[in-house]
Coordinates of C-alpha atoms in Angstrom, one line a residue:
M1 CA 17.4 14.8 9.0
I2 CA 16.4 12.4 6.1
P3 CA 12.5 12.1 6.1
E4 CA 11.7 8.0 6.4
L5 CA 9.4 6.5 4.1
N6 CA 7.5 3.7 5.9
F7 CA 5.6 1.2 3.7
E8 CA 3.6 -2.1 4.2
I9 CA 1.7 -4.4 2.2
R10 CA -2.3 -5.1 3.2
E11 CA -3.4 -7.0 0.3
K12 CA -1.8 -8.7 -2.7
D13 CA -2.4 -10.5 -6.0
I14 CA -0.1 -11.3 -9.1
G15 CA 2.5 -8.4 -8.3
A16 CA 0.1 -5.9 -7.3
R17 CA -0.3 -4.6 -3.8
I18 CA -2.6 -2.3 -1.7
G19 CA -0.2 -1.0 0.5
R20 CA 0.1 1.6 3.5
L21 CA 2.4 4.4 2.8
E22 CA 3.2 6.8 5.6
I23 CA 5.6 9.8 4.6
N24 CA 5.8 12.7 7.3
C25 CA 2.9 11.0 9.3
K26 CA 0.7 11.1 6.4
R27 CA -0.8 7.9 5.6
I28 CA -1.7 7.4 1.7
E29 CA -3.6 4.1 0.4
T30 CA -1.6 2.9 -2.6
P31 CA -2.1 2.2 -5.6
T32 CA -3.4 5.6 -6.0
I33 CA -2.7 8.6 -8.3
M34 CA -1.1 12.3 -8.0
P35 CA -3.2 15.2 -9.9
V36 CA -0.6 17.1 -11.1
I37 CA -1.4 21.0 -10.4
N38 CA -0.1 23.6 -12.7
P39 CA 0.6 26.6 -10.3
L40 CA 0.0 28.8 -13.3
K41 CA -3.3 27.5 -14.5
E42 CA -5.4 25.5 -11.8
I43 CA -8.5 23.8 -13.8
I44 CA -9.9 22.0 -10.8
S45 CA -9.3 23.9 -7.3
I46 CA -7.2 21.9 -4.6
E47 CA -10.6 22.4 -2.4
E48 CA -12.7 20.3 -4.8
L49 CA -9.8 17.7 -5.2
H50 CA -9.8 17.2 -1.5
K51 CA -13.6 17.6 -1.2
D52 CA -14.9 15.6 -4.2
F53 CA -12.1 13.3 -4.9
N54 CA -10.7 12.6 -1.3
V55 CA -7.5 13.2 -2.9
E56 CA -4.3 12.2 -0.3
I57 CA -1.3 13.2 -2.1
L58 CA -0.7 15.5 -5.1
M59 CA 1.8 16.6 -7.5
T60 CA 3.0 20.2 -8.7
N61 CA 6.1 21.5 -10.6
A62 CA 8.9 22.9 -8.4
Y63 CA 10.4 24.3 -11.6
I64 CA 7.9 26.4 -12.6
L65 CA 7.7 28.0 -9.0
L66 CA 11.1 28.6 -9.2
K67 CA 11.6 30.3 -11.9
N68 CA 8.3 32.4 -11.9
E69 CA 9.5 35.4 -9.9
N70 CA 5.9 36.7 -9.0
L71 CA 5.4 33.0 -7.2
R72 CA 9.2 32.1 -6.0
E73 CA 9.3 34.3 -3.1
T74 CA 5.6 33.8 -2.0
V75 CA 6.0 29.9 -1.9
L76 CA 9.7 30.2 0.0
K77 CA 7.6 32.7 2.3
K78 CA 4.7 30.6 3.1
G79 CA 6.0 26.7 2.2
I80 CA 4.4 24.7 -0.4
H81 CA 1.5 23.2 1.8
K82 CA 0.3 26.8 2.8
F83 CA 0.9 28.1 -0.6
L84 CA -1.4 25.3 -2.4
G85 CA -3.5 25.2 0.6
F86 CA -3.2 21.4 0.9
D87 CA -2.0 19.6 4.2
G88 CA -1.6 16.2 2.3
V89 CA 1.3 14.6 0.7
I90 CA 2.7 17.3 -1.7
A91 CA 5.3 15.8 -4.5
T92 CA 7.2 18.1 -6.6
D93 CA 8.6 17.7 -9.8
S94 CA 12.3 19.0 -10.7
G95 CA 11.8 20.2 -14.4
S96 CA 13.2 17.0 -16.0
F97 CA 9.7 17.3 -17.9
Q98 CA 10.7 20.6 -19.4
L99 CA 14.1 19.4 -20.1
M100 CA 12.7 16.2 -22.1
Q101 CA 10.1 18.7 -23.8
Y102 CA 12.2 21.7 -24.7
G103 CA 16.2 20.3 -24.4
N104 CA 17.2 22.6 -21.3
V105 CA 16.2 24.3 -18.1
L106 CA 17.6 27.1 -16.4
T107 CA 18.7 25.7 -13.2
T108 CA 20.9 23.0 -11.6
N109 CA 20.5 20.0 -10.1
K110 CA 21.7 21.3 -6.7
E111 CA 19.6 24.4 -7.1
I112 CA 16.1 22.6 -7.6
I113 CA 17.2 20.1 -4.8
D114 CA 17.7 23.2 -2.5
F115 CA 14.6 24.9 -3.4
Q116 CA 12.3 21.7 -2.9
E117 CA 13.9 21.3 0.5
R118 CA 13.3 25.1 1.3
I119 CA 9.7 25.1 0.1
G120 CA 8.8 21.9 2.4
S121 CA 8.1 19.2 -0.1
D122 CA 7.2 15.8 1.1
I123 CA 8.4 14.1 -2.1
G124 CA 10.9 15.8 -4.3
S125 CA 12.9 15.0 -7.2
F126 CA 16.4 15.3 -8.6
L127 CA 17.1 16.6 -12.2
D128 CA 17.3 13.3 -14.2
I129 CA 17.6 13.2 -17.8
P130 CA 14.8 11.6 -19.5
S131 CA 16.2 9.7 -22.4
L132 CA 13.5 9.4 -25.5
P133 CA 12.2 5.9 -26.5
D134 CA 14.7 4.5 -28.8
T135 CA 17.6 7.1 -28.8
Y136 CA 21.1 6.0 -29.5
K137 CA 22.5 3.8 -27.1
A138 CA 25.1 5.8 -26.3
R139 CA 23.4 9.1 -26.2
A140 CA 20.9 7.1 -23.7
E141 CA 24.0 5.7 -21.6
E142 CA 25.7 9.2 -21.3
Q143 CA 22.3 11.0 -20.0
L144 CA 21.9 7.9 -17.5
E145 CA 25.4 8.4 -16.2
L146 CA 24.7 12.0 -15.8
T147 CA 21.2 11.0 -13.7
L148 CA 23.2 8.7 -11.3
K149 CA 25.6 11.5 -10.9
R150 CA 22.7 13.6 -10.2
A151 CA 21.2 11.0 -8.0
E152 CA 24.2 10.7 -5.6
E153 CA 23.9 14.7 -5.2
A154 CA 20.5 14.1 -4.0
K155 CA 21.1 11.1 -1.6
Y156 CA 20.7 13.2 1.8
A157 CA 18.1 15.3 0.5
K158 CA 15.6 16.5 3.4
F159 CA 12.7 15.2 1.5
V160 CA 11.6 11.4 0.3
V161 CA 13.4 11.4 -3.0
N162 CA 11.4 10.3 -6.1
A163 CA 14.4 8.8 -7.9
G164 CA 14.4 8.3 -11.8
I165 CA 15.2 5.2 -13.0
Q166 CA 15.8 6.0 -16.6
G167 CA 17.8 4.0 -19.9
S168 CA 15.3 4.6 -22.7
T169 CA 14.1 1.1 -24.1
Y170 CA 17.7 -0.6 -23.4
L171 CA 16.8 -3.2 -20.7
D172 CA 20.6 -3.6 -19.7
L173 CA 20.6 0.3 -18.8
R174 CA 17.2 -0.1 -17.0
K175 CA 18.6 -2.9 -15.1
K176 CA 22.0 -1.0 -14.1
A177 CA 19.9 2.2 -13.1
A178 CA 17.3 0.0 -11.1
R179 CA 19.8 -1.5 -9.0
K180 CA 21.9 1.7 -8.0
I181 CA 18.5 3.5 -7.6
G182 CA 17.0 0.6 -5.6
K183 CA 20.1 0.3 -3.3
D184 CA 20.2 3.9 -2.3
F185 CA 16.4 5.3 -2.6
Q186 CA 13.1 3.9 -1.1
L187 CA 10.8 5.7 -3.7
C188 CA 12.0 4.5 -7.1
A189 CA 10.3 6.4 -10.4
V190 CA 10.3 4.5 -13.7
G191 CA 11.1 7.8 -15.9
G192 CA 10.8 8.3 -19.8
I193 CA 8.0 6.1 -20.2
V194 CA 5.4 8.9 -21.5
G195 CA 6.3 8.7 -25.3
I196 CA 6.1 4.9 -25.0
M197 CA 2.6 5.0 -23.5
E198 CA 1.6 7.8 -26.0
D199 CA 2.6 5.5 -28.9
Y200 CA 1.1 2.5 -27.5
R201 CA 4.1 0.4 -27.3
F202 CA 2.5 -1.5 -24.1
S203 CA 4.9 -4.8 -24.8
D204 CA 8.0 -2.2 -24.3
L205 CA 6.2 -1.0 -21.3
V206 CA 6.0 -4.0 -19.9
D207 CA 9.6 -4.9 -20.3
I208 CA 10.8 -1.6 -18.8
I209 CA 8.6 -1.8 -15.8
A210 CA 9.4 -5.7 -15.1
T211 CA 13.0 -5.0 -15.4
V212 CA 12.8 -2.2 -13.1
K213 CA 10.8 -4.4 -10.2
K214 CA 13.0 -7.5 -10.9
N215 CA 16.2 -5.2 -9.9
I216 CA 15.3 -3.5 -7.0
P217 CA 14.1 -4.5 -3.2
L218 CA 10.2 -5.1 -3.1
D219 CA 9.8 -3.3 -0.3
R220 CA 10.7 0.0 -2.6
V221 CA 7.5 2.1 -3.6
V222 CA 7.4 2.2 -7.3
H223 CA 6.4 5.4 -9.1
A224 CA 5.2 5.2 -12.7
F225 CA 5.9 8.8 -14.1
G226 CA 3.5 10.2 -16.4
L227 CA 1.3 7.2 -16.9
G228 CA -2.1 8.7 -16.1
H229 CA -4.6 7.2 -18.5
P230 CA -6.9 4.4 -16.4
V231 CA -6.4 2.1 -19.6
V232 CA -3.0 1.1 -18.2
F233 CA -3.5 1.1 -14.7
S234 CA -4.2 -2.8 -14.5
L235 CA -1.3 -3.8 -16.3
A236 CA 1.5 -1.5 -14.3
I237 CA -0.2 -2.5 -11.2
A238 CA 0.0 -6.2 -11.8
L239 CA 3.5 -5.6 -12.3
G240 CA 4.0 -3.9 -9.1
C241 CA 3.5 -0.1 -9.5
D242 CA 2.4 1.8 -6.6
L243 CA 2.1 5.6 -7.5
F244 CA 1.0 7.3 -10.9
D245 CA 0.7 10.8 -11.4
S246 CA -1.7 12.5 -13.9
A247 CA -1.7 15.8 -15.8
A248 CA -3.6 13.8 -18.3
Y249 CA -7.3 14.7 -16.9
A250 CA -6.7 18.4 -17.5
L251 CA -4.5 17.9 -20.8
Y252 CA -7.2 15.9 -22.3
A253 CA -9.9 18.2 -21.2
N254 CA -8.0 21.2 -22.8
E255 CA -8.3 19.4 -26.3
L256 CA -12.0 18.3 -25.4
R257 CA -11.2 14.7 -25.2
Y258 CA -13.3 12.2 -22.8
M259 CA -11.3 9.8 -21.0
T260 CA -13.1 6.1 -20.4
E261 CA -11.6 3.2 -18.4
T262 CA -10.8 1.8 -22.0
G263 CA -9.5 4.5 -24.0
T264 CA -10.2 8.3 -25.2
K265 CA -13.1 9.8 -27.4
K266 CA -13.3 13.0 -28.9
L267 CA -16.3 14.7 -26.9
N268 CA -18.0 16.1 -30.4
E269 CA -18.3 12.4 -31.6
L270 CA -20.1 11.1 -28.9
K271 CA -23.6 10.4 -29.4
Y272 CA -24.3 8.9 -26.2
I273 CA -22.7 10.2 -22.9
P274 CA -21.2 6.6 -21.6
C275 CA -20.8 7.3 -17.8
N276 CA -22.8 8.1 -14.7
C277 CA -20.5 10.4 -12.7
P278 CA -21.7 13.2 -11.1
V279 CA -20.8 15.3 -14.3
C280 CA -22.3 12.9 -16.8
S281 CA -25.3 12.4 -14.6
K282 CA -25.7 16.3 -14.4
Y283 CA -25.2 17.0 -18.1
D284 CA -25.5 14.3 -20.4
L285 CA -25.3 15.3 -23.8
E286 CA -25.8 18.8 -22.5
L287 CA -22.4 18.7 -21.4
K288 CA -21.2 19.8 -25.3
E289 CA -23.2 22.8 -25.1
L290 CA -21.5 24.2 -22.1
E291 CA -18.9 27.5 -22.5
K292 CA -15.5 26.3 -23.4
N293 CA -14.0 27.2 -19.9
E294 CA -16.7 25.6 -17.9
L295 CA -16.5 22.7 -20.6
I296 CA -13.0 22.2 -19.7
K297 CA -13.1 21.9 -16.3
E298 CA -16.3 19.8 -16.2
L299 CA -14.6 17.4 -18.7
A300 CA -11.3 17.1 -16.5
R301 CA -13.8 16.7 -13.2
H302 CA -15.2 13.7 -15.5
N303 CA -11.6 12.3 -16.2
L304 CA -10.8 12.3 -12.8
Y305 CA -13.8 10.6 -11.7
V306 CA -13.1 7.9 -14.3
T307 CA -9.4 7.6 -13.4
F308 CA -10.4 6.9 -9.6
E309 CA -13.0 4.8 -10.2
E310 CA -10.5 2.6 -12.2
L311 CA -8.2 2.6 -9.1
K312 CA -11.0 1.6 -6.7
R313 CA -12.3 -1.2 -9.4
I314 CA -8.3 -2.6 -9.6
K315 CA -8.1 -2.6 -5.8
E316 CA -11.4 -4.4 -5.3
A317 CA -9.9 -6.9 -7.8
I318 CA -6.8 -7.1 -5.6
Y319 CA -8.7 -7.7 -2.6
E320 CA -10.8 -10.3 -4.0
G321 CA -8.1 -12.1 -5.6
N322 CA -9.2 -11.7 -9.3
L323 CA -7.3 -9.3 -10.8
W324 CA -6.0 -11.9 -13.6
N325 CA -9.9 -11.6 -14.4
L326 CA -9.7 -8.1 -14.7
L327 CA -6.7 -7.6 -16.6
S328 CA -8.1 -10.4 -19.3
I329 CA -10.8 -7.8 -19.6
R330 CA -9.1 -4.7 -19.7
M331 CA -6.5 -5.8 -22.1
R332 CA -8.9 -6.6 -24.7
S333 CA -9.6 -3.0 -25.1
H334 CA -6.9 -2.5 -27.9
P335 CA -4.8 -5.0 -29.8
N336 CA -1.8 -3.1 -28.5
L337 CA -2.9 -3.6 -25.0
L338 CA -3.5 -7.2 -25.6
S339 CA 0.1 -7.6 -26.6
G340 CA 1.3 -5.9 -23.5
L341 CA -0.6 -8.6 -21.5
E342 CA 1.1 -11.6 -23.7
R343 CA 4.6 -9.8 -23.0
L344 CA 3.6 -9.7 -19.3
L345 CA 3.5 -13.5 -19.5
K346 CA 7.3 -13.7 -20.1
Y347 CA 7.6 -12.9 -16.6
N348 CA 5.1 -15.4 -15.1
K349 CA 7.9 -17.3 -13.5
Y350 CA 9.0 -14.2 -11.4
L351 CA 5.3 -13.2 -10.8
A352 CA 4.6 -16.4 -9.6
E353 CA 7.3 -16.3 -6.7
I354 CA 5.3 -13.4 -5.0
D355 CA 2.1 -14.4 -5.9
K356 CA -0.3 -16.3 -3.5
I357 CA -0.4 -20.2 -3.9
T358 CA -4.2 -20.2 -2.9
N359 CA -7.1 -17.4 -3.6
K360 CA -10.8 -16.9 -2.5
S361 CA -12.0 -16.1 -5.9
A362 CA -12.8 -18.6 -8.7
F363 CA -10.1 -19.2 -11.5
Y364 CA -11.8 -18.1 -14.6
Y365 CA -10.3 -19.0 -17.9
L366 CA -10.8 -16.0 -20.2
G367 CA -8.3 -16.5 -23.0
R368 CA -5.1 -18.1 -23.9
E369 CA -3.1 -16.0 -21.2
S370 CA -5.3 -18.0 -18.8
K371 CA -2.6 -21.0 -19.6
H372 CA 0.1 -19.0 -18.2
R373 CA -0.8 -17.4 -15.2
T374 CA 1.0 -17.3 -12.0
E375 CA -1.4 -20.1 -10.6
I376 CA -0.4 -22.5 -13.3
I377 CA 3.2 -22.1 -12.7
N378 CA 2.7 -22.6 -8.8
V379 CA 0.5 -25.7 -9.2
K380 CA 2.1 -27.7 -11.9
R381 CA 5.2 -27.6 -9.7
R382 CA 3.4 -28.5 -6.8
L383 CA 1.4 -31.5 -8.8
K384 CA 5.3 -33.4 -9.1
R385 CA 4.6 -34.1 -5.2
V386 CA 1.7 -36.1 -5.6
S387 CA 1.5 -39.8 -6.7
S388 CA -1.7 -41.1 -8.0
N389 CA -3.3 -43.7 -10.5
N390 CA -6.2 -41.4 -10.8
L391 CA -6.1 -38.7 -13.1
L392 CA -8.8 -36.2 -14.2
N393 CA -7.9 -33.8 -17.1
I394 CA -8.7 -30.1 -15.6
P395 CA -7.7 -27.4 -18.5
P396 CA -5.8 -25.4 -18.3
F397 CA -3.8 -27.3 -15.5
G398 CA -3.8 -30.8 -17.5
F399 CA -4.2 -33.8 -15.5
V400 CA -4.6 -33.7 -11.9
P401 CA -5.0 -36.4 -9.4
L402 CA -8.9 -37.0 -8.5
E403 CA -7.7 -36.9 -4.8
L404 CA -6.9 -33.2 -5.4
T405 CA -10.1 -31.9 -7.2
E406 CA -11.6 -30.6 -4.1
I407 CA -9.1 -27.9 -3.5
Y408 CA -8.2 -24.6 -5.0
P409 CA -7.8 -23.8 -7.6
F410 CA -9.2 -27.2 -9.0
I411 CA -12.8 -27.0 -7.3
S412 CA -13.3 -23.4 -8.5
T413 CA -12.1 -23.4 -12.0
I414 CA -14.3 -22.1 -14.7
T415 CA -13.9 -22.9 -18.2
P416 CA -15.9 -22.1 -21.4
E417 CA -18.9 -24.6 -21.3
S418 CA -17.8 -26.0 -18.1
K419 CA -19.8 -29.0 -17.0
K420 CA -20.4 -30.3 -13.3
R421 CA -17.9 -33.0 -12.7
D422 CA -20.5 -35.5 -12.2
D423 CA -18.2 -38.1 -13.7
I424 CA -15.4 -38.2 -10.9
P425 CA -15.6 -41.2 -8.8
H426 CA -16.8 -40.4 -5.7
S427 CA -15.5 -43.8 -4.2
I428 CA -11.9 -42.4 -3.6
P429 CA -11.8 -42.7 0.3
D430 CA -11.4 -39.4 2.3
I431 CA -8.3 -40.4 4.1
K432 CA -6.4 -40.8 0.7
K433 CA -7.8 -37.1 -0.4
V434 CA -6.4 -35.8 2.8
R435 CA -3.0 -37.6 2.3
A436 CA -2.8 -36.3 -1.3
M437 CA -3.7 -32.4 0.1
M438 CA -1.1 -33.0 2.6
E439 CA 1.6 -33.8 -0.2
Y440 CA 0.5 -30.9 -2.4
Q441 CA 0.4 -28.4 0.3
F442 CA 3.5 -29.6 2.4
G443 CA 5.7 -31.8 0.5
R444 CA 6.5 -35.4 -0.7
G445 CA 6.0 -37.8 2.3
A446 CA 3.6 -35.0 4.1
G447 CA 0.5 -37.5 3.6
E448 CA 2.5 -40.4 5.6
L449 CA 1.9 -38.5 8.7
I450 CA -2.0 -38.8 8.6
S451 CA -2.5 -42.3 10.4
D452 CA -5.0 -45.0 9.3
N453 CA -7.0 -44.7 12.3
A454 CA -7.7 -40.6 11.5
I455 CA -11.5 -39.6 11.5
I456 CA -12.4 -37.0 8.9
K457 CA -15.5 -35.1 9.5
K458 CA -17.7 -33.3 7.1
S459 CA -19.9 -30.1 7.1
R460 CA -23.4 -30.9 7.5
K461 CA -24.5 -28.1 5.4
T462 CA -21.7 -28.5 2.3
G463 CA -20.9 -32.2 2.7
R464 CA -17.1 -31.1 2.3
M465 CA -14.5 -32.4 4.8
R466 CA -13.8 -29.8 7.5
W467 CA -12.0 -31.7 10.5
I468 CA -9.4 -34.4 11.0
Y469 CA -9.2 -35.9 14.4
E470 CA -7.2 -38.5 16.0
D471 CA -8.1 -40.2 19.0
N472 CA -10.6 -37.6 19.5
E473 CA -8.4 -35.1 19.3
L474 CA -8.3 -32.3 16.4
I475 CA -5.4 -32.5 14.4
A476 CA -6.5 -30.2 11.7
S477 CA -9.1 -28.1 10.0
I478 CA -9.8 -27.9 6.4
R479 CA -10.7 -24.0 5.4
A480 CA -13.8 -23.6 3.9
S481 CA -12.9 -20.9 1.0
D482 CA -10.3 -23.1 -0.7
N483 CA -10.2 -26.6 1.4
W484 CA -6.5 -26.1 2.6
I485 CA -5.4 -27.9 5.5
L486 CA -4.7 -25.9 8.3
P487 CA -2.4 -28.0 11.0
K488 CA -2.9 -28.0 14.8
E489 CA -0.2 -28.5 17.4
K490 CA 0.0 -32.6 16.8
L491 CA 0.4 -32.2 13.1
A492 CA 2.6 -29.2 13.3
K493 CA 5.1 -31.4 15.4
R494 CA 5.0 -34.3 13.1
L495 CA 5.6 -31.7 10.2
H496 CA 8.7 -30.1 11.8
K497 CA 10.1 -33.7 12.5
R498 CA 9.5 -35.2 9.4
F499 CA 10.7 -32.1 7.2
P500 CA 14.6 -30.7 8.0
Y501 CA 15.2 -27.2 8.6
P502 CA 14.8 -25.0 6.6
M503 CA 11.8 -26.6 4.9
L504 CA 8.3 -25.4 6.0
R505 CA 10.2 -22.9 8.5
V506 CA 10.0 -19.2 9.2
V507 CA 13.0 -18.5 11.7
I508 CA 12.1 -15.6 14.1
D509 CA 14.4 -13.6 16.3
E510 CA 14.4 -14.4 20.0
E511 CA 13.1 -10.7 21.0
A512 CA 9.8 -12.0 19.2
V513 CA 9.4 -15.5 20.6
P514 CA 7.2 -14.4 23.7
F515 CA 4.9 -12.3 21.7
I516 CA 4.6 -15.3 19.2
M517 CA 4.0 -17.6 21.7
D518 CA 1.2 -15.3 22.9
G519 CA -0.6 -15.4 19.4
K520 CA 0.6 -12.3 18.0
S521 CA 1.5 -11.8 14.2
V522 CA 5.2 -12.3 13.0
F523 CA 6.2 -8.9 11.6
C524 CA 8.8 -8.9 8.8
K525 CA 11.4 -6.9 10.9
F526 CA 11.7 -10.1 13.0
V527 CA 12.1 -12.9 10.5
L528 CA 15.9 -14.3 10.4
D529 CA 15.3 -16.6 7.6
I530 CA 12.5 -18.3 5.7
D531 CA 12.1 -21.2 3.3
K532 CA 12.5 -19.9 0.0
N533 CA 10.1 -22.5 -1.6
L534 CA 7.3 -21.3 0.2
R535 CA 4.5 -19.2 -1.3
C536 CA 2.3 -16.4 0.0
M537 CA -0.8 -18.0 1.8
D538 CA 1.3 -21.4 2.8
E539 CA 0.7 -22.8 6.2
V540 CA 4.1 -22.6 7.9
L541 CA 6.0 -23.4 10.8
I542 CA 7.3 -20.6 13.3
V543 CA 10.7 -21.6 14.7
D544 CA 13.2 -19.9 16.7
V545 CA 17.1 -19.6 16.1
N546 CA 17.3 -23.3 17.4
D547 CA 14.5 -24.9 15.4
N548 CA 12.2 -25.2 18.3
L549 CA 8.6 -25.2 17.2
I550 CA 6.8 -22.0 18.4
R551 CA 3.6 -21.6 16.5
T552 CA 1.8 -22.3 12.9
G553 CA 0.6 -19.9 10.7
T554 CA -0.6 -18.5 7.4
L555 CA 2.2 -17.0 5.4
Y556 CA 1.1 -13.1 4.4
L557 CA 3.7 -12.0 1.7
S558 CA 6.2 -14.1 -0.4
P559 CA 9.7 -15.2 1.1
R560 CA 11.5 -12.4 -1.1
E561 CA 9.2 -9.8 0.2
I562 CA 9.7 -11.0 3.9
V563 CA 13.5 -10.6 3.2
N564 CA 13.3 -7.1 1.9
F565 CA 10.6 -5.7 4.0
R566 CA 10.8 -4.1 7.7
Y567 CA 7.4 -3.1 7.8
G568 CA 4.1 -5.2 7.9
V569 CA 2.8 -8.7 9.0
A570 CA 4.7 -11.5 7.5
V571 CA 2.8 -14.6 9.2
R572 CA -0.7 -14.4 10.5
V573 CA -0.4 -16.6 13.7
R574 CA -2.8 -19.4 14.2

């Protein structure tokens, strides 16, 4: 039986997602890192990894176990989980790293797949062929063809296959590999990128990851093979990477190198210890005086603390909706990282399709990249819907109708030397504001659905518009966090009548209709069709196959994600 991987998105920002990954009934929150354990040289014990770092998933090398006569029979007898003493998810590598390092391995693809099945790997790999950066294209093509042939041999493996996508720095080869691997496997690994990372070629790294992401279904879990340094996490995660593996924490410790979220330092060159993790708090500068073996272990622990701290910081940014702000700060740690951020902007239209249309955090202008953020793409597209003679220049969005200045992102944009907008005329009637907001949210003509006798009530505390009534009936509320309009049944029916199918609609399977009528959320697997022009966090009309209006709700994912996913919530029903 081929094990199934279940993955659903819980929170998202730009192309990043906090996900719930389930493998063999074991759940992991992503993005996360798999600490790499060398079975021949364990620096930090697995017990410590579990207890001190709450590690849910780790990685070890099946090739080393296979070729070591002393270990092979033991791990075959016990199985990998009992052998390592770890009941979480265990991923195993096939020897591809050794193949890249030494040019040859003493095993075959079928043998290493069989060995991983026999030892009970949760996640295993086939023996893909990593191409070095900038290798001759003919050579890269030859290696890719062999990789794809070996992938075919792994399609029915009895573990979740960590399927390597190769192609060196040739994006057409990466595209070809991504489409084939993405079609056949649920876990896609971007391989052959360690050398690019080590050379600080972050622009090339962005191109490779973006090319892979654009050519695989969005429900695929993406593993950035060998990216274990926190300096690059925010960039890779913003593009949609979910899993990382790290031997860097140990390798750097062996070289007495001290990791930070912005780079790496040589321990003996530090005058101060710039960290308050348990290791650094305990030793401070005395860390340098430890006996070498103890020093290596403690440095490895510090490196892991920094690694997990940065992942938590990124996840908090995703949750709060300000990953762009963190990116703008992190990518200024090194000129090449800044080049990577600038290259990411090349893919802003793609990312805008899957990003949220509104957010709960302020829009901070933190540099020239802010002019090209995903919000800018979506905002300029929507501004074309709204006609107004009253315009205000709001950098970096340009001229915005005054009627819209109370909604996200205009109300919460902070630029250098931002001033209070006391110059904004307050004479614009609330009814004109609401009509413009309707056009911006739902489309040209939506403002006409608010009648002249509508009464708009404001919050006593903030003075902002909060409710829209007609004939003493509440037809819409206005969300406090972003001032977006949330239609009630009466207004939803008008929207349904005004805009023809498939506009504003999420079409659900008949099987789900009774549950949705009862107020349950719409799950991806029950969505039959969706308006492709919608964006995550839009207010939508939920209809059946005959276009009967069932409910309204908030789109929880982008249309492209909903089409691809079988798991998770598509619409939060109101």
